[in-house]
mmCIF file of C-alpha atoms in Angstrom:
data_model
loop_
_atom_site.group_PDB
_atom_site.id
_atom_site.type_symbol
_atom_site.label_atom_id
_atom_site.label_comp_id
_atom_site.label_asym_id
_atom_site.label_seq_id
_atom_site.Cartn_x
_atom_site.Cartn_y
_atom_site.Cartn_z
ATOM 1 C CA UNK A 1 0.000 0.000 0.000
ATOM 2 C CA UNK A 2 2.616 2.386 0.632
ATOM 3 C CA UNK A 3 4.224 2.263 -2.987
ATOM 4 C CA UNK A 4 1.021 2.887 -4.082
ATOM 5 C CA UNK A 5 1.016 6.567 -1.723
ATOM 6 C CA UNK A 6 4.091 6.664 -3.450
ATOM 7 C CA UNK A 7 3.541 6.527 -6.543
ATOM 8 C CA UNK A 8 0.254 8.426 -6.305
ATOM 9 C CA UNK A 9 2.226 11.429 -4.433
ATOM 10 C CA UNK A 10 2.540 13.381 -7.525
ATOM 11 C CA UNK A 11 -0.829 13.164 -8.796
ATOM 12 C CA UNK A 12 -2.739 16.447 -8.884
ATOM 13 C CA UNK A 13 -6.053 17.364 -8.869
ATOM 14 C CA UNK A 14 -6.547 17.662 -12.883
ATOM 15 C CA UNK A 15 -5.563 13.785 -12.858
ATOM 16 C CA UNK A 16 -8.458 12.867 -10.567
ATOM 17 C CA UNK A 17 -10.667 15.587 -11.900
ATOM 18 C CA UNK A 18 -10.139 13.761 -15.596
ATOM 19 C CA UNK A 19 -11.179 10.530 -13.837
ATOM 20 C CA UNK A 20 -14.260 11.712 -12.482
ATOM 21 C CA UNK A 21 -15.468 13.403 -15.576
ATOM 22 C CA UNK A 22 -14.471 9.889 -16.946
ATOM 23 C CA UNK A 23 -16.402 8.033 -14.856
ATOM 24 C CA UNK A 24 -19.628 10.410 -14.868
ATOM 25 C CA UNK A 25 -19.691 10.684 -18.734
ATOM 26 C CA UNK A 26 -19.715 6.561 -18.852
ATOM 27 C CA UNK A 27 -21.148 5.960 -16.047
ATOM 28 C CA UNK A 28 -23.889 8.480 -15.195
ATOM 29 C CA UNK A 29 -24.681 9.260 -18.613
ATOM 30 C CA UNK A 30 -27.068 12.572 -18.673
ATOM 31 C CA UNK A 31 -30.423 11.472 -20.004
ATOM 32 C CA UNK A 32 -30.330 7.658 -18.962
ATOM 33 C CA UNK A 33 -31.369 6.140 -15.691
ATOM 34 C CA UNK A 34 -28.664 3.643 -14.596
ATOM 35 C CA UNK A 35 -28.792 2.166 -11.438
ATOM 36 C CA UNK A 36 -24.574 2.171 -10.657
ATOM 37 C CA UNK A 37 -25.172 -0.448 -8.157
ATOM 38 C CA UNK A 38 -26.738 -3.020 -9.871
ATOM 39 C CA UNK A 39 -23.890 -2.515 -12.778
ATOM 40 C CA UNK A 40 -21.048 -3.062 -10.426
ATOM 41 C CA UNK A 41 -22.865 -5.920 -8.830
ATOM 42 C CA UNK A 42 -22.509 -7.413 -12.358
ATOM 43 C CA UNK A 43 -19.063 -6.816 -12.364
ATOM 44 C CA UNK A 44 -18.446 -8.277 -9.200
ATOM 45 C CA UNK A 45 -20.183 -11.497 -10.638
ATOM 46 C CA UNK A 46 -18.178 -11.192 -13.511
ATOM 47 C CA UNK A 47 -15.130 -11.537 -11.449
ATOM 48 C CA UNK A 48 -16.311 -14.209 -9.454
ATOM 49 C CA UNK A 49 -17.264 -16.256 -12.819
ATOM 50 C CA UNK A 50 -13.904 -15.405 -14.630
ATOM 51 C CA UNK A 51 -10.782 -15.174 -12.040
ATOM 52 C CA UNK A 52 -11.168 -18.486 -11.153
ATOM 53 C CA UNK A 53 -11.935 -19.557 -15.217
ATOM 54 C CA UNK A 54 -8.910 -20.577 -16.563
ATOM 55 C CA UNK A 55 -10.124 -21.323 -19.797
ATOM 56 C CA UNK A 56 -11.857 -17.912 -20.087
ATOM 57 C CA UNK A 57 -8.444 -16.235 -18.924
ATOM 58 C CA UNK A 58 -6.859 -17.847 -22.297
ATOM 59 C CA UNK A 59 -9.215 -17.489 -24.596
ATOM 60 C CA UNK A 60 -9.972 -13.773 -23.730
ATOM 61 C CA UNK A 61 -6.273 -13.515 -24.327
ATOM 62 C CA UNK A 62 -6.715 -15.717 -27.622
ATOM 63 C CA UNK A 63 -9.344 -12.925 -28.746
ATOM 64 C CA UNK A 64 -7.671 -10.231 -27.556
ATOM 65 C CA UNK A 65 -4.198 -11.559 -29.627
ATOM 66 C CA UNK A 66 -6.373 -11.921 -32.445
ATOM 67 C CA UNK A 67 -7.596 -8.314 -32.059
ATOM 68 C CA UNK A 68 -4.003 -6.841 -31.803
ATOM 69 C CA UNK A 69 -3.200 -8.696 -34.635
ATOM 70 C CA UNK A 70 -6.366 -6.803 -36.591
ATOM 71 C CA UNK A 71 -4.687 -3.868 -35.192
ATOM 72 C CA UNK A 72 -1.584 -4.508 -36.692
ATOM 73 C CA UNK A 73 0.303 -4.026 -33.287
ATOM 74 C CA UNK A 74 3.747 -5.217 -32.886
ATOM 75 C CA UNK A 75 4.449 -8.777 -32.890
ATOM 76 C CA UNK A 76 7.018 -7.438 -29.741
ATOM 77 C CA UNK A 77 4.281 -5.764 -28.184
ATOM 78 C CA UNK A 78 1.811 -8.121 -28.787
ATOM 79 C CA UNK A 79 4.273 -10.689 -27.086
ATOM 80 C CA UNK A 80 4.875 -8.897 -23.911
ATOM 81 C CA UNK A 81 1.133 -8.518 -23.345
ATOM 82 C CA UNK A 82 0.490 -12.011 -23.593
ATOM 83 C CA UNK A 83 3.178 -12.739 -21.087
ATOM 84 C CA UNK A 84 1.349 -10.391 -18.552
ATOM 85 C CA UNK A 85 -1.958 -10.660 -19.591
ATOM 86 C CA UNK A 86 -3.679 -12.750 -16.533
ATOM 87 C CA UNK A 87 -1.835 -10.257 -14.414
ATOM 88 C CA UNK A 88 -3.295 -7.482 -16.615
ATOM 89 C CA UNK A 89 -6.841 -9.235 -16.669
ATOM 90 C CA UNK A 90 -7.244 -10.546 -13.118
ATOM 91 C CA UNK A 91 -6.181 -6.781 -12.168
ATOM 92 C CA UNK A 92 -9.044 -5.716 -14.194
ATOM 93 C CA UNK A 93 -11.513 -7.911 -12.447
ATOM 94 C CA UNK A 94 -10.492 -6.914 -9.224
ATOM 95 C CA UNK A 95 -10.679 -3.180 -9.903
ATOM 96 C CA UNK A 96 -13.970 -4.358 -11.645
ATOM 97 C CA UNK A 97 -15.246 -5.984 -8.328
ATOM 98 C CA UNK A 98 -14.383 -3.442 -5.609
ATOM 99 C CA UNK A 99 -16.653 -0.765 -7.321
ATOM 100 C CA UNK A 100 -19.449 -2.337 -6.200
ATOM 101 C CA UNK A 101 -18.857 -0.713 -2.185
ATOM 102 C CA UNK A 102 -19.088 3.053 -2.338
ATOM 103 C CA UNK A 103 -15.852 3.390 0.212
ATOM 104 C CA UNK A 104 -13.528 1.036 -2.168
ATOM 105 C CA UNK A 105 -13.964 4.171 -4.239
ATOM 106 C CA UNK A 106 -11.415 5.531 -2.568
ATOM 107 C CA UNK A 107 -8.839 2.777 -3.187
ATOM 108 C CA UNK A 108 -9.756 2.864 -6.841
ATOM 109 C CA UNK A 109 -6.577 4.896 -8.446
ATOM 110 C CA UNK A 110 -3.941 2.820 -5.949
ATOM 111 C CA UNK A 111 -5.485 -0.106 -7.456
ATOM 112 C CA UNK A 112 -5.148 1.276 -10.995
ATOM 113 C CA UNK A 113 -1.814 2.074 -10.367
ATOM 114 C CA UNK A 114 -0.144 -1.094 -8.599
ATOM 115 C CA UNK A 115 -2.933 -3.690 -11.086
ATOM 116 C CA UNK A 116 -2.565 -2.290 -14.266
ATOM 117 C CA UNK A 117 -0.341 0.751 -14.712
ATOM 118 C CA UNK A 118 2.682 -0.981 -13.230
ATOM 119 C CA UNK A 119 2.109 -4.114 -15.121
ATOM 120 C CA UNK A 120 1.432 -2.381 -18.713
ATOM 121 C CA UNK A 121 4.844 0.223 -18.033
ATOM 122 C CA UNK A 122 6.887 -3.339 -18.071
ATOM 123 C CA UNK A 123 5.463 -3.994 -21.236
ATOM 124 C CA UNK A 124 7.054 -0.477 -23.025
ATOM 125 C CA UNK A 125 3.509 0.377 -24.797
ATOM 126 C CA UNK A 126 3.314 3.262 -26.683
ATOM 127 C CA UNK A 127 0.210 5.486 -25.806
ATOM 128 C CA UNK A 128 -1.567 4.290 -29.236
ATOM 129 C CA UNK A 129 -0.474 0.827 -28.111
ATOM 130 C CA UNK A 130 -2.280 1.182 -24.779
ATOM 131 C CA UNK A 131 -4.735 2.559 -26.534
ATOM 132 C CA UNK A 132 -5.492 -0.116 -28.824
ATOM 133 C CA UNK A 133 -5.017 -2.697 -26.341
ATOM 134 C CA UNK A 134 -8.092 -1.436 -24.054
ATOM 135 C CA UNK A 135 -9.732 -1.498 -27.248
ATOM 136 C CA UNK A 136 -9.388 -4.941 -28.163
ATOM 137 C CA UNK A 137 -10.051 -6.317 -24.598
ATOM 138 C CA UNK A 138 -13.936 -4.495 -25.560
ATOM 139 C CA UNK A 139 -14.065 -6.728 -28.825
ATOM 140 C CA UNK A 140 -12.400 -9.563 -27.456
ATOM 141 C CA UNK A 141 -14.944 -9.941 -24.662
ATOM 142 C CA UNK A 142 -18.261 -11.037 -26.544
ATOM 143 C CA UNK A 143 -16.418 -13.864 -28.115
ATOM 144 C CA UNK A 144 -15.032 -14.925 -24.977
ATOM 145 C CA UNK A 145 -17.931 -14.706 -22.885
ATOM 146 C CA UNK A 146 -19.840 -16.310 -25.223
ATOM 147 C CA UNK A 147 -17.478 -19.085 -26.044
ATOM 148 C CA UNK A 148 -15.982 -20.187 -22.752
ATOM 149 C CA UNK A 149 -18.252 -18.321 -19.476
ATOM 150 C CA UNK A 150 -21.455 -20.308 -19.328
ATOM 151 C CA UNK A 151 -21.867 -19.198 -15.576
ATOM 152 C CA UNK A 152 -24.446 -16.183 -17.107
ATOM 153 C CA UNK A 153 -27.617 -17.288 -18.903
ATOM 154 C CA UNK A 154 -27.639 -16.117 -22.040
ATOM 155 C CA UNK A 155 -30.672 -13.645 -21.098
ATOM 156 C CA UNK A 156 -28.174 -11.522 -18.606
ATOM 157 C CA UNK A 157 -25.313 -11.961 -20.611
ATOM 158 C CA UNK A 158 -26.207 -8.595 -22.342
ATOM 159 C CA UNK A 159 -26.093 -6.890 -18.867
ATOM 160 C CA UNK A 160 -22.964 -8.347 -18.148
ATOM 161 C CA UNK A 161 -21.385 -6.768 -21.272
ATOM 162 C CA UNK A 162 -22.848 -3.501 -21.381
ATOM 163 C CA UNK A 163 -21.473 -3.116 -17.534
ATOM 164 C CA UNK A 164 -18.247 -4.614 -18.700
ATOM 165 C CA UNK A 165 -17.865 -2.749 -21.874
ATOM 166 C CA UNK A 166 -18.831 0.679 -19.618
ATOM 167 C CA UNK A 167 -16.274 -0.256 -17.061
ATOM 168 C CA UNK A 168 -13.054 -0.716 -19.642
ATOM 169 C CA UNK A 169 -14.405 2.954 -21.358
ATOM 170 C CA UNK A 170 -13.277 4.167 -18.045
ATOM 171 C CA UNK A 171 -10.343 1.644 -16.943
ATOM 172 C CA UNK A 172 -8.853 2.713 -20.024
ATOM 173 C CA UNK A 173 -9.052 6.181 -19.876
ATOM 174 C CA UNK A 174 -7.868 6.893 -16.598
ATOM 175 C CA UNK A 175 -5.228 3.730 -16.578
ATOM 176 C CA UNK A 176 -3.778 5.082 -20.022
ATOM 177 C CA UNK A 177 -3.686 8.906 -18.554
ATOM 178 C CA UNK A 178 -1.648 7.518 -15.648
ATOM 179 C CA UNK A 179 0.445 4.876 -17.551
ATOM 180 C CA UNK A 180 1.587 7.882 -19.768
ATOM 181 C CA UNK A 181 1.993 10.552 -16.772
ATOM 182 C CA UNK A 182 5.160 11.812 -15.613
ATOM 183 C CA UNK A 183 3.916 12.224 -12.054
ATOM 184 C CA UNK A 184 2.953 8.415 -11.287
#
């Protein structure tokens, strides 16, 4: 916990105020009723159905790999993610699942940092790298869920996506404004 203080120290307010506007444009969108709650209880499941999935751990990195690919990323790049990508993944579901108590808000960006941010700096992304990885973990997913996670029936499986698909908008934002930050 203290590296994450650490690492955090130089933060400023714009980086948090960029997260928040994050968060409220994808997840308080003006106009639509979402219950927040009931989304990160989703997420929560999610994480409970997938850390302990091995088989949807590989192939969400098999459809992510073949997303990169799409992207034409760099076979080096690509490589490196692969080699971190449970870490990278698993830190995403954990993230995922803490949302769903108001006061893990406030462990949110330490978790960012030590999960993901620390993780993706060993794998030397550039920021359109980063970029395009968060990207492909949002196509990857439908394939993977639907291929390998039969814990949701298929009539919740849609819930399960949008929450997931509204929780990377914002992972990805705020994890590839602090990856590529001088002050974390």
């Amino acid at each position: 916990f203290n590296l994450q203080l650490k690492l955090l120290s130089n933060a400023n307010l714009y980086d948090f105020t960029l997260s928040a506007s994050v968060m409220l444009a994808n997840w308080c969108p003006p106009g639509k009723h979402v219950v927040l709650g009931s989304r990160m209880e989703l997420l929560k499941e999610l994480k409970s159905a997938a850390s302990g999935n091995k088989n949807f751990i590989e192939w969400y990195l098999s459809e992510t790999t073949i997303q990169l690919k799409q992207m034409n990323l760099a076979s080096a790049s690509i490589s490196r993610l692969s080699e971190r990508f449970s870490t990278i993944a698993n830190g995403l579901f954990h993230v995922a699942s803490i949302l769903s108590q108001p006061k893990n808000f406030r462990d949110f960006f330490s978790d960012v940092v030590e999960r993901l941010v620390l993780p993706l700096r060993l794998c030397s992304l550039s920021r359109t790298e980063a970029g395009k990885f968060f990207e492909s973990l949002e196509v990857a997913f439908f394939p993977a869920v639907s291929g390998s996670l039969s814990t949701f029936k298929p009539t919740r499986r849609p819930q399960v996506e949008a929450a997931w698909l509204s929780f990377l908008h914002v992972i990805s934002a705020v994890t590839v404004h602090f990856l590529f930050s001088a002050r974390v």
